[in-house]
Amino acid sequence: MIGRSPHATSTFPSATHKSPPSIFTKPLLNRHVSTGRHPHVRWSADSRCFVPGDYRSPCCLGSGRSFQKCSINSRNRHEKKRGGEFLCEASDVGALEDPLPDGNRGLWGWRFRTLKQILLFALPALAIPLADPLLSLVDTVCVAQCAGTVELASLGPNTAIFNFANYTFNSLGLATMTIVAERLKSEGPKEASKDFSTALLMSLVFGVLSMAVLLAFGGRIITSSGVDPAVGSFSLEYLNIRAFAQPAALAILVCQAGLLAQKDSFTPFLTVGVACLVNIVGDVLLIKKFKMGVAGAALATVFAEYCEVLIMLYVLATRGKVKPWIDQIPSRARLKNLMSVFLPLSAEYFCKGGCYVLIQWTAAGLQLMALAVHQVTYAWWNLCAFCQTPVEHSGLAFIPAAKSRRERVEVSALTIAFGCFTGVATGILAAAAPFFFPGWFSPDKTLWPLMKTTAPFALLSLCLSGVDVGMMAILYTNRDGPFVARTMFTNLAMIAAYLLGCVKMGWGLYGVWGGLVLFFLMRATWSSVRVFSRHMSRGGDVWGEGASHA
């Protein structure tokens, strides 16, 4: 009989048989329990408790005798013996069944089913990292079709400004997803809702602050980009309107994270589609009919983003496990917990964005033909790189939800495999298009031979990036953000030194794309060594021997 109550008391009849000496006895149990994890504990009929050396191994208790699996939480454990019966009382006692089947055939079937679930989750999630670029693309296309060339050129600085601002705050979404997914599994929807509400409040605070910074310093930022004054006036007009969408933009990241933590990627997919549709309709009406130019494009984007966040909040409040409680003041402990994850991730994203800026800055100094080739091939490469983001989202959703230590290891391994496959697929796509179809990117045939030379760099860099995103998902779920931030700062310093040498040596386009490969090689190396040495090794965090959770 397996107890289901979290406060169950389990009784076993006395017996006279002896347990085999090949398994460990109570002192080892205490050492295992002290880690705060939930190992398989088997209470024998002769009132002794045992933990096998490998929890998958069977524990022989004698012929005809039954056993029970209990999960013991070290916060409150009591053991008593009354007469011929042994009682196990704990604050967290219940069945801890290993959900994975025995045997290779059944195990591989489980792996394929889990991988199918991950793929069904990841495909709709692909729309999430593409949401902000899609809104900017809609504005660009509509302005190009319905307004003048000067107004079209004015969108360039704004695209870079808002992409960088929102990319930096992606760390808030990842932190929210990590904490909410953990809390859902360990303490249930009520506590997870409190963490989600804390993150939602923080997104509004950061959104208002970023809006204020853009409104106060937007003119200086645009002027520093070196744009023509005639273009700069239109750029500032667009920025001053779209800045009001920043609270909604950051709240969207948190709401998407709350839905993904519940393994719901279809709702964010639908809301992104609705936002794009609203933006298109608004652009057509305000730009073409009312002749509002870039101001109309900015207004349409602001309205679309607020529509998107309101739809997601409604879905969360009515149908989600995690609900927004905006009327509750977050506790200091929850704020500290959120910031402990958010700040290292913010440092990582800031350094990562800095690496991309340095690469683009170096490319800006190339000769005209090389610069033209870089711009078109890098834009395509960047789109393919965004397609790897669902690997991280899948890992953050599925790894914390694992029901046993072995399942956690299996899901982590599937996440790594999924990342490697995605890296190869996107790398082939990024390399094949400019190599076999250069006419898609430019009708100028003089650029085609130079485009083909970037294909090997695109393939190798995205393969390494695929390895890295799978590893990063494991590092995030095991709260290893400080390590990620330290290594990303090191990468930033090394990339800066490399690109400086690249400029002095005159390596040109090959040097710039070589820097991209070097950047992802360092990232993949750091993350792989960390994961396999600390988290995936026997006794590591994924096995449940030291992960730090909220």
Coordinates of C-alpha atoms in Angstrom, one line a residue:
M1 CA 0.0 0.0 0.0
I2 CA 1.3 3.5 -0.9
G3 CA 0.2 6.4 1.1
R4 CA -1.0 9.5 -0.7
S5 CA -1.6 12.0 2.1
P6 CA 1.2 14.5 2.7
H7 CA 1.0 13.8 6.4
A8 CA 0.4 10.1 6.3
T9 CA 1.5 7.7 8.9
S10 CA 2.7 4.3 7.6
T11 CA 2.5 1.1 9.6
F12 CA 4.2 -2.2 8.8
P13 CA 3.8 -5.6 10.6
S14 CA 6.8 -6.9 12.4
A15 CA 8.9 -9.7 10.9
T16 CA 11.9 -11.8 11.8
H17 CA 13.8 -11.8 8.5
K18 CA 17.0 -9.9 8.2
S19 CA 17.8 -7.4 5.5
P20 CA 20.8 -8.0 3.2
P21 CA 24.0 -6.2 4.1
S22 CA 24.4 -4.8 0.5
I23 CA 22.2 -1.8 1.2
F24 CA 22.9 1.2 3.4
T25 CA 21.2 1.7 6.8
K26 CA 19.9 4.6 8.8
P27 CA 23.1 6.8 9.2
L28 CA 23.3 7.1 5.4
L29 CA 19.6 8.0 5.3
N30 CA 20.2 10.9 7.6
R31 CA 23.1 12.1 5.4
H32 CA 20.8 12.0 2.3
V33 CA 17.9 13.6 4.1
S34 CA 20.1 16.5 5.2
T35 CA 20.4 17.7 1.6
G36 CA 16.7 18.7 1.6
R37 CA 15.9 16.5 -1.4
H38 CA 13.5 13.6 -1.6
P39 CA 15.3 10.3 -2.1
H40 CA 13.5 7.0 -2.3
V41 CA 13.4 5.6 1.2
R42 CA 12.2 2.1 1.8
W43 CA 11.0 1.0 5.2
S44 CA 11.4 -2.7 5.7
A45 CA 9.0 -4.9 7.7
D46 CA 11.6 -5.4 10.5
S47 CA 11.5 -1.8 11.5
R48 CA 14.6 -0.7 9.7
C49 CA 14.9 1.9 7.0
F50 CA 17.2 1.6 4.0
V51 CA 18.4 3.6 1.0
P52 CA 19.9 1.7 -1.9
G53 CA 23.2 2.8 -3.3
D54 CA 21.4 3.5 -6.5
Y55 CA 17.8 4.4 -6.0
R56 CA 16.8 2.5 -9.2
S57 CA 18.1 -0.7 -7.8
P58 CA 15.6 -3.1 -6.1
C59 CA 15.7 -3.4 -2.4
C60 CA 15.4 -7.1 -1.3
L61 CA 13.3 -7.3 1.8
G62 CA 12.7 -11.0 1.9
S63 CA 10.3 -13.3 0.1
G64 CA 6.7 -12.4 0.4
R65 CA 7.3 -9.1 2.2
S66 CA 6.1 -5.7 0.9
F67 CA 7.8 -2.3 1.1
Q68 CA 6.8 1.3 0.7
K69 CA 8.5 4.3 -0.9
C70 CA 8.4 7.5 1.2
S71 CA 9.7 10.9 0.4
I72 CA 11.2 12.4 3.6
N73 CA 11.6 16.2 4.0
S74 CA 14.3 16.9 6.5
R75 CA 12.5 19.9 7.9
N76 CA 10.3 17.7 10.1
R77 CA 11.0 14.0 10.4
H78 CA 10.0 11.7 13.3
E79 CA 10.4 8.0 13.7
K80 CA 8.7 6.0 16.4
K81 CA 8.4 2.3 17.2
R82 CA 5.3 1.1 18.9
G83 CA 5.2 -2.6 19.8
G84 CA 5.7 -4.6 16.7
E85 CA 5.0 -1.7 14.3
F86 CA 7.2 1.0 12.9
L87 CA 5.7 4.5 12.2
C88 CA 7.1 7.0 9.7
E89 CA 5.8 10.5 10.4
A90 CA 6.9 13.4 8.2
S91 CA 5.8 16.8 7.0
D92 CA 6.1 15.5 3.4
V93 CA 5.4 11.8 3.2
G94 CA 3.8 10.3 0.2
A95 CA 4.3 8.1 -2.8
L96 CA 7.4 9.0 -4.8
E97 CA 6.9 6.8 -7.8
D98 CA 9.5 6.8 -10.5
P99 CA 7.5 7.7 -13.6
L100 CA 10.0 6.3 -16.0
P101 CA 9.5 2.7 -17.1
D102 CA 12.2 0.0 -16.7
G103 CA 13.8 -1.5 -19.8
N104 CA 15.3 0.2 -22.9
R105 CA 12.1 -0.2 -24.9
G106 CA 9.8 1.5 -22.4
L107 CA 12.4 4.1 -21.6
W108 CA 12.9 5.2 -25.2
G109 CA 9.1 5.3 -25.6
W110 CA 8.9 7.7 -22.7
R111 CA 11.7 9.8 -24.2
F112 CA 10.0 10.1 -27.5
R113 CA 6.7 11.1 -25.8
T114 CA 8.4 13.7 -23.7
L115 CA 10.3 15.1 -26.7
K116 CA 7.0 15.3 -28.6
Q117 CA 5.6 17.4 -25.7
I118 CA 8.7 19.6 -25.7
L119 CA 8.3 20.2 -29.5
L120 CA 4.6 20.9 -29.2
F121 CA 5.5 23.4 -26.5
A122 CA 8.4 25.0 -28.3
L123 CA 6.8 25.6 -31.8
P124 CA 4.2 28.1 -30.6
A125 CA 6.8 29.6 -28.2
L126 CA 8.8 30.6 -31.3
A127 CA 6.5 33.6 -31.6
I128 CA 7.6 35.1 -28.3
P129 CA 11.2 36.2 -29.1
L130 CA 9.9 37.4 -32.5
A131 CA 7.1 39.5 -31.1
D132 CA 9.0 42.8 -30.7
P133 CA 10.9 42.5 -34.0
L134 CA 7.6 41.7 -35.7
L135 CA 6.0 44.8 -34.4
S136 CA 8.9 46.9 -35.6
L137 CA 8.8 45.2 -38.9
V138 CA 5.1 46.0 -39.3
D139 CA 5.8 49.6 -38.6
T140 CA 8.7 49.6 -41.1
V141 CA 6.7 48.1 -43.9
C142 CA 3.7 50.3 -43.4
V143 CA 5.8 53.5 -43.2
A144 CA 7.7 52.4 -46.4
Q145 CA 4.4 51.8 -48.3
C146 CA 2.5 54.9 -47.0
A147 CA 5.0 57.5 -46.0
G148 CA 8.2 59.1 -47.3
T149 CA 11.8 58.0 -47.4
V150 CA 12.9 60.3 -44.7
E151 CA 10.3 59.0 -42.3
L152 CA 11.3 55.4 -43.2
A153 CA 15.0 56.2 -42.4
S154 CA 13.9 57.7 -39.0
L155 CA 12.8 54.3 -37.8
G156 CA 16.3 52.9 -37.9
P157 CA 17.6 54.4 -34.7
N158 CA 14.4 53.6 -32.9
T159 CA 14.5 50.0 -33.9
A160 CA 18.0 49.7 -32.3
I161 CA 17.0 51.6 -29.2
F162 CA 13.8 49.6 -28.4
N163 CA 15.3 46.3 -29.3
F164 CA 18.2 46.8 -26.9
A165 CA 16.0 48.1 -24.1
N166 CA 13.6 45.2 -24.3
Y167 CA 16.4 42.7 -24.9
T168 CA 18.0 43.8 -21.6
F169 CA 14.8 43.1 -19.7
N170 CA 14.4 39.6 -21.1
S171 CA 16.1 38.6 -17.9
L172 CA 13.0 39.6 -15.9
G173 CA 11.0 37.1 -18.0
L174 CA 13.5 34.3 -17.5
A175 CA 13.7 35.0 -13.7
T176 CA 9.9 35.0 -13.5
M177 CA 9.6 31.7 -15.4
T178 CA 12.3 30.0 -13.3
I179 CA 10.8 31.0 -9.9
V180 CA 7.1 30.4 -10.9
A181 CA 7.9 27.0 -12.3
E182 CA 9.7 25.9 -9.2
R183 CA 7.0 27.3 -6.9
L184 CA 4.3 25.6 -8.9
K185 CA 5.9 22.2 -8.3
S186 CA 7.0 22.7 -4.7
E187 CA 4.2 24.8 -3.1
G188 CA 1.3 25.0 -5.5
P189 CA -0.5 27.7 -7.5
K190 CA -1.3 30.0 -4.6
E191 CA 2.4 30.6 -3.7
A192 CA 3.3 30.7 -7.4
S193 CA 0.7 33.4 -7.9
K194 CA 2.3 35.6 -5.3
D195 CA 5.7 35.3 -7.0
F196 CA 4.1 36.1 -10.3
S197 CA 2.4 39.1 -8.9
T198 CA 5.7 40.4 -7.5
A199 CA 7.3 40.0 -10.9
L200 CA 4.4 41.8 -12.5
L201 CA 4.7 44.7 -10.2
M202 CA 8.4 44.9 -10.8
S203 CA 7.8 44.9 -14.6
L204 CA 5.5 48.0 -14.2
V205 CA 8.1 49.8 -12.0
F206 CA 11.0 49.1 -14.5
G207 CA 8.7 49.9 -17.4
V208 CA 7.8 53.3 -16.0
L209 CA 11.5 54.0 -15.2
S210 CA 12.7 53.0 -18.7
M211 CA 9.9 55.2 -20.2
A212 CA 11.1 58.2 -18.1
V213 CA 14.7 57.6 -19.2
L214 CA 13.7 57.5 -22.9
L215 CA 11.5 60.6 -22.6
A216 CA 14.3 62.5 -20.8
F217 CA 17.3 61.5 -22.8
G218 CA 15.8 60.3 -26.1
G219 CA 17.0 63.3 -28.0
R220 CA 20.6 62.9 -26.9
I221 CA 20.5 59.2 -27.7
I222 CA 19.3 59.8 -31.2
T223 CA 21.7 62.6 -31.8
S224 CA 24.6 60.4 -30.6
S225 CA 23.8 57.9 -33.3
G226 CA 24.9 60.4 -35.9
V227 CA 21.7 60.6 -37.9
D228 CA 20.9 63.6 -40.2
P229 CA 19.0 66.4 -38.3
A230 CA 16.1 66.1 -40.7
V231 CA 15.8 62.4 -39.9
G232 CA 16.4 62.9 -36.2
S233 CA 13.3 65.1 -35.8
F234 CA 11.1 62.2 -37.1
S235 CA 13.0 59.7 -34.9
L236 CA 12.4 61.7 -31.8
E237 CA 8.7 62.1 -32.6
Y238 CA 8.4 58.3 -32.9
L239 CA 10.4 57.7 -29.7
N240 CA 8.4 60.1 -27.6
I241 CA 5.2 58.2 -28.4
R242 CA 6.4 54.7 -28.4
A243 CA 8.2 55.2 -25.0
F244 CA 4.7 55.0 -23.4
A245 CA 4.5 51.4 -24.4
Q246 CA 7.4 50.4 -22.2
P247 CA 5.3 49.4 -19.1
A248 CA 3.2 47.2 -21.3
A249 CA 6.2 45.7 -23.1
L250 CA 7.8 44.6 -19.8
A251 CA 4.5 43.3 -18.4
I252 CA 4.2 41.2 -21.6
L253 CA 7.5 39.5 -20.8
V254 CA 6.3 38.6 -17.3
C255 CA 2.9 37.4 -18.5
Q256 CA 4.5 35.3 -21.1
A257 CA 6.8 33.8 -18.5
G258 CA 3.8 33.0 -16.2
L259 CA 2.0 31.2 -19.0
L260 CA 5.1 29.3 -20.1
A261 CA 5.8 28.2 -16.5
Q262 CA 2.4 26.5 -16.8
K263 CA 3.5 24.9 -20.1
D264 CA 1.0 27.1 -22.0
S265 CA 2.8 28.4 -25.1
F266 CA -0.3 28.6 -27.3
T267 CA -1.8 31.6 -25.5
P268 CA 1.3 33.7 -26.0
F269 CA 1.4 32.6 -29.7
L270 CA -2.2 33.8 -30.1
T271 CA -1.7 37.1 -28.4
V272 CA 1.4 37.9 -30.5
G273 CA -0.8 37.2 -33.6
V274 CA -3.5 39.5 -32.3
A275 CA -1.0 42.3 -31.5
C276 CA 0.4 42.1 -35.0
L277 CA -3.1 42.2 -36.5
V278 CA -4.0 45.2 -34.4
N279 CA -0.8 46.9 -35.3
I280 CA -1.3 46.4 -39.0
V281 CA -4.9 47.7 -38.9
G282 CA -3.8 50.7 -36.8
D283 CA -0.9 51.5 -39.2
V284 CA -3.1 51.4 -42.2
L285 CA -5.7 53.7 -40.6
L286 CA -3.4 56.2 -39.0
I287 CA -0.7 56.3 -41.6
K288 CA -2.6 55.9 -44.9
K289 CA -6.0 57.3 -44.1
F290 CA -5.2 60.0 -41.5
K291 CA -1.7 60.8 -42.8
M292 CA -0.1 60.8 -39.4
G293 CA 3.3 59.3 -40.6
V294 CA 5.7 57.9 -37.9
A295 CA 3.5 59.3 -35.1
G296 CA 0.7 57.0 -36.4
A297 CA 3.0 54.0 -36.5
A298 CA 4.1 54.7 -32.9
L299 CA 0.5 55.0 -31.7
A300 CA -0.5 51.8 -33.4
T301 CA 2.3 49.9 -31.7
V302 CA 1.5 51.4 -28.3
F303 CA -2.2 50.4 -28.7
A304 CA -1.2 46.9 -29.9
E305 CA 1.1 46.2 -27.0
Y306 CA -1.5 47.2 -24.4
C307 CA -4.1 45.1 -26.1
E308 CA -1.7 42.1 -25.9
V309 CA -0.9 42.5 -22.2
L310 CA -4.6 43.0 -21.3
I311 CA -5.6 39.8 -23.1
M312 CA -2.9 37.8 -21.3
L313 CA -3.9 39.2 -17.9
Y314 CA -7.5 38.2 -18.6
V315 CA -6.5 34.7 -19.6
L316 CA -4.3 34.3 -16.5
A317 CA -7.0 35.7 -14.2
T318 CA -9.8 33.4 -15.6
R319 CA -8.1 30.2 -16.7
G320 CA -4.6 30.1 -15.5
K321 CA -3.2 28.3 -12.4
V322 CA -1.1 31.3 -11.7
K323 CA -3.2 34.4 -11.2
P324 CA -2.2 38.1 -11.0
W325 CA -2.9 39.5 -7.6
I326 CA -2.3 43.2 -8.2
D327 CA -3.9 44.3 -4.9
Q328 CA -1.3 42.5 -2.7
I329 CA 1.9 44.2 -1.6
P330 CA 4.9 41.8 -2.2
S331 CA 6.9 40.7 0.8
R332 CA 10.5 41.6 1.2
A333 CA 11.5 37.9 0.9
R334 CA 9.8 37.5 -2.4
L335 CA 11.4 40.7 -3.8
K336 CA 14.8 39.5 -2.6
N337 CA 14.2 36.1 -4.2
L338 CA 13.2 37.6 -7.5
M339 CA 16.2 40.1 -7.5
S340 CA 18.6 37.3 -6.7
V341 CA 17.7 35.7 -10.0
F342 CA 17.0 38.8 -12.0
L343 CA 20.2 40.8 -11.3
P344 CA 22.7 38.1 -12.4
L345 CA 20.6 37.5 -15.5
S346 CA 20.5 41.2 -16.2
A347 CA 24.2 41.4 -16.0
E348 CA 24.5 38.5 -18.4
Y349 CA 22.1 40.0 -20.9
F350 CA 23.8 43.4 -20.7
C351 CA 27.2 41.8 -21.4
K352 CA 25.7 39.7 -24.2
G353 CA 24.2 42.8 -25.8
G354 CA 27.5 44.5 -25.4
C355 CA 29.2 41.8 -27.3
Y356 CA 26.8 42.1 -30.2
V357 CA 27.2 45.9 -30.2
L358 CA 31.0 45.5 -30.4
I359 CA 30.7 43.1 -33.3
Q360 CA 28.3 45.5 -35.1
W361 CA 30.6 48.5 -34.3
T362 CA 33.6 46.7 -35.8
A363 CA 31.5 45.8 -38.9
A364 CA 30.6 49.4 -39.4
G365 CA 34.2 50.1 -40.2
L366 CA 34.4 47.7 -43.1
Q367 CA 34.7 48.7 -46.7
L368 CA 31.4 49.4 -48.6
M369 CA 31.0 46.0 -50.2
A370 CA 31.9 44.0 -47.1
L371 CA 29.6 46.2 -45.0
A372 CA 26.7 45.6 -47.4
V373 CA 27.3 41.8 -47.3
H374 CA 27.5 41.8 -43.5
Q375 CA 24.3 43.7 -43.0
V376 CA 22.2 41.4 -45.1
T377 CA 23.7 38.2 -43.9
Y378 CA 23.8 39.2 -40.3
A379 CA 20.1 40.2 -40.4
W380 CA 19.3 36.7 -41.7
W381 CA 21.7 35.1 -39.1
N382 CA 20.1 37.1 -36.3
L383 CA 16.6 35.9 -37.2
C384 CA 17.8 32.2 -37.2
A385 CA 19.5 32.8 -33.8
F386 CA 16.2 34.0 -32.4
C387 CA 14.6 30.7 -33.4
Q388 CA 16.8 28.9 -30.7
T389 CA 15.1 30.8 -27.8
P390 CA 12.3 28.2 -27.3
V391 CA 15.0 25.7 -26.3
E392 CA 15.6 27.8 -23.1
H393 CA 11.9 28.2 -22.6
S394 CA 11.3 24.5 -22.9
G395 CA 14.0 23.7 -20.4
L396 CA 12.7 26.2 -17.9
A397 CA 9.2 24.8 -18.2
F398 CA 9.9 21.1 -18.1
I399 CA 13.0 20.6 -15.9
P400 CA 11.5 22.1 -12.7
A401 CA 8.3 20.1 -13.3
A402 CA 10.1 16.7 -13.2
K403 CA 8.6 14.3 -10.7
S404 CA 11.8 12.5 -9.7
R405 CA 15.5 12.9 -9.8
R406 CA 15.9 10.5 -12.7
E407 CA 13.2 12.3 -14.7
R408 CA 15.0 15.6 -14.0
V409 CA 18.2 14.1 -15.5
E410 CA 16.3 12.7 -18.5
V411 CA 14.6 16.0 -19.2
S412 CA 17.8 17.9 -18.9
A413 CA 19.5 15.5 -21.4
L414 CA 16.6 15.9 -23.8
T415 CA 16.9 19.7 -23.5
I416 CA 20.6 19.5 -24.4
A417 CA 19.8 17.2 -27.3
F418 CA 17.0 19.5 -28.5
G419 CA 19.4 22.5 -28.3
C420 CA 22.1 20.6 -30.4
F421 CA 19.5 19.7 -33.0
T422 CA 18.1 23.2 -33.2
G423 CA 21.6 24.6 -33.5
V424 CA 22.4 22.3 -36.4
A425 CA 19.1 23.0 -38.1
T426 CA 19.3 26.8 -37.7
G427 CA 23.0 26.8 -38.7
I428 CA 22.2 24.9 -41.9
L429 CA 19.4 27.4 -42.7
A430 CA 21.5 30.4 -41.9
A431 CA 24.4 29.1 -44.1
A432 CA 22.3 27.6 -47.0
A433 CA 20.3 30.7 -47.8
P434 CA 23.1 33.1 -48.7
F435 CA 25.2 30.3 -50.2
F436 CA 22.7 28.8 -52.5
F437 CA 20.2 31.7 -52.9
P438 CA 22.2 35.0 -52.6
G439 CA 19.7 36.6 -55.0
W440 CA 17.2 36.6 -52.1
F441 CA 19.3 39.1 -50.2
S442 CA 20.6 41.4 -53.0
P443 CA 20.3 41.6 -56.8
D444 CA 23.9 42.9 -57.0
K445 CA 25.8 39.9 -58.3
T446 CA 29.1 41.4 -57.3
L447 CA 28.2 40.7 -53.6
W448 CA 27.3 37.1 -54.1
P449 CA 30.8 35.5 -53.9
L450 CA 31.5 37.4 -50.7
M451 CA 28.1 36.3 -49.2
K452 CA 29.1 32.7 -49.7
T453 CA 32.2 33.2 -47.6
T454 CA 30.1 33.9 -44.5
A455 CA 28.2 30.6 -44.7
P456 CA 30.8 28.5 -42.8
F457 CA 30.9 31.1 -40.0
A458 CA 27.1 31.2 -39.8
L459 CA 26.9 27.4 -39.6
L460 CA 29.6 26.9 -36.9
S461 CA 28.4 29.8 -34.7
L462 CA 24.8 28.7 -34.6
C463 CA 25.8 25.1 -33.9
L464 CA 27.8 26.3 -30.9
S465 CA 24.9 28.6 -29.9
G466 CA 22.5 25.6 -30.0
V467 CA 24.8 23.8 -27.5
D468 CA 24.9 26.8 -25.3
V469 CA 21.1 27.5 -25.1
G470 CA 20.5 23.9 -23.9
M471 CA 23.2 24.2 -21.3
M472 CA 21.9 27.6 -20.2
A473 CA 18.4 26.2 -19.5
I474 CA 20.0 23.8 -17.0
L475 CA 22.1 26.6 -15.4
Y476 CA 19.0 28.8 -15.1
T477 CA 16.9 26.1 -13.4
N478 CA 19.7 25.4 -11.0
R479 CA 20.0 29.1 -10.0
D480 CA 23.6 29.4 -11.4
G481 CA 23.1 32.9 -12.6
P482 CA 26.1 34.4 -10.9
F483 CA 28.4 32.0 -12.7
V484 CA 26.7 32.9 -16.0
A485 CA 27.2 36.6 -15.3
R486 CA 30.9 36.2 -14.5
T487 CA 31.6 34.2 -17.6
M488 CA 29.7 36.6 -19.8
F489 CA 31.7 39.5 -18.4
T490 CA 34.9 37.5 -19.2
N491 CA 33.6 36.9 -22.8
L492 CA 32.9 40.6 -23.2
A493 CA 36.4 41.5 -22.3
M494 CA 37.9 38.8 -24.5
I495 CA 35.7 39.7 -27.5
A496 CA 36.7 43.4 -27.1
A497 CA 40.4 42.4 -27.1
Y498 CA 39.9 40.2 -30.1
L499 CA 38.0 42.8 -32.2
L500 CA 40.6 45.4 -31.4
G501 CA 43.3 43.1 -32.7
C502 CA 41.0 42.3 -35.7
V503 CA 40.9 46.0 -36.6
K504 CA 44.7 46.5 -36.3
M505 CA 45.4 43.3 -38.3
G506 CA 42.9 44.3 -41.0
W507 CA 41.1 41.0 -41.0
G508 CA 37.9 42.6 -42.4
L509 CA 34.7 40.6 -42.9
Y510 CA 36.4 37.3 -42.0
G511 CA 37.6 38.8 -38.7
V512 CA 34.1 40.1 -37.7
W513 CA 32.4 36.7 -38.4
G514 CA 35.3 35.0 -36.7
G515 CA 34.6 37.0 -33.6
L516 CA 31.0 35.7 -33.7
V517 CA 32.3 32.2 -33.8
L518 CA 34.7 32.9 -31.0
F519 CA 32.0 34.4 -28.8
F520 CA 29.8 31.3 -29.1
L521 CA 32.7 28.9 -28.7
M522 CA 33.6 30.5 -25.4
R523 CA 29.9 30.5 -24.3
A524 CA 29.4 26.8 -25.2
T525 CA 32.7 25.8 -23.5
W526 CA 32.0 27.6 -20.2
S527 CA 28.4 26.4 -20.0
S528 CA 29.2 22.8 -21.0
V529 CA 32.0 22.4 -18.5
R530 CA 29.9 23.8 -15.8
V531 CA 26.8 21.7 -16.5
F532 CA 28.6 18.3 -16.8
S533 CA 31.0 18.9 -13.9
R534 CA 28.6 20.3 -11.4
H535 CA 24.9 19.8 -12.4
M536 CA 24.7 16.6 -14.5
S537 CA 27.4 14.6 -12.8
R538 CA 26.3 11.9 -10.3
G539 CA 25.7 13.7 -7.0
G540 CA 25.3 17.1 -8.8
D541 CA 22.4 19.5 -8.6
V542 CA 20.3 17.8 -11.3
W543 CA 20.5 14.6 -9.3
G544 CA 19.2 16.4 -6.3
E545 CA 22.3 16.7 -4.2
G546 CA 22.8 20.5 -3.9
A547 CA 20.4 22.5 -6.1
S548 CA 19.5 25.8 -4.5
H549 CA 15.8 26.5 -4.8
A550 CA 13.6 29.2 -3.5

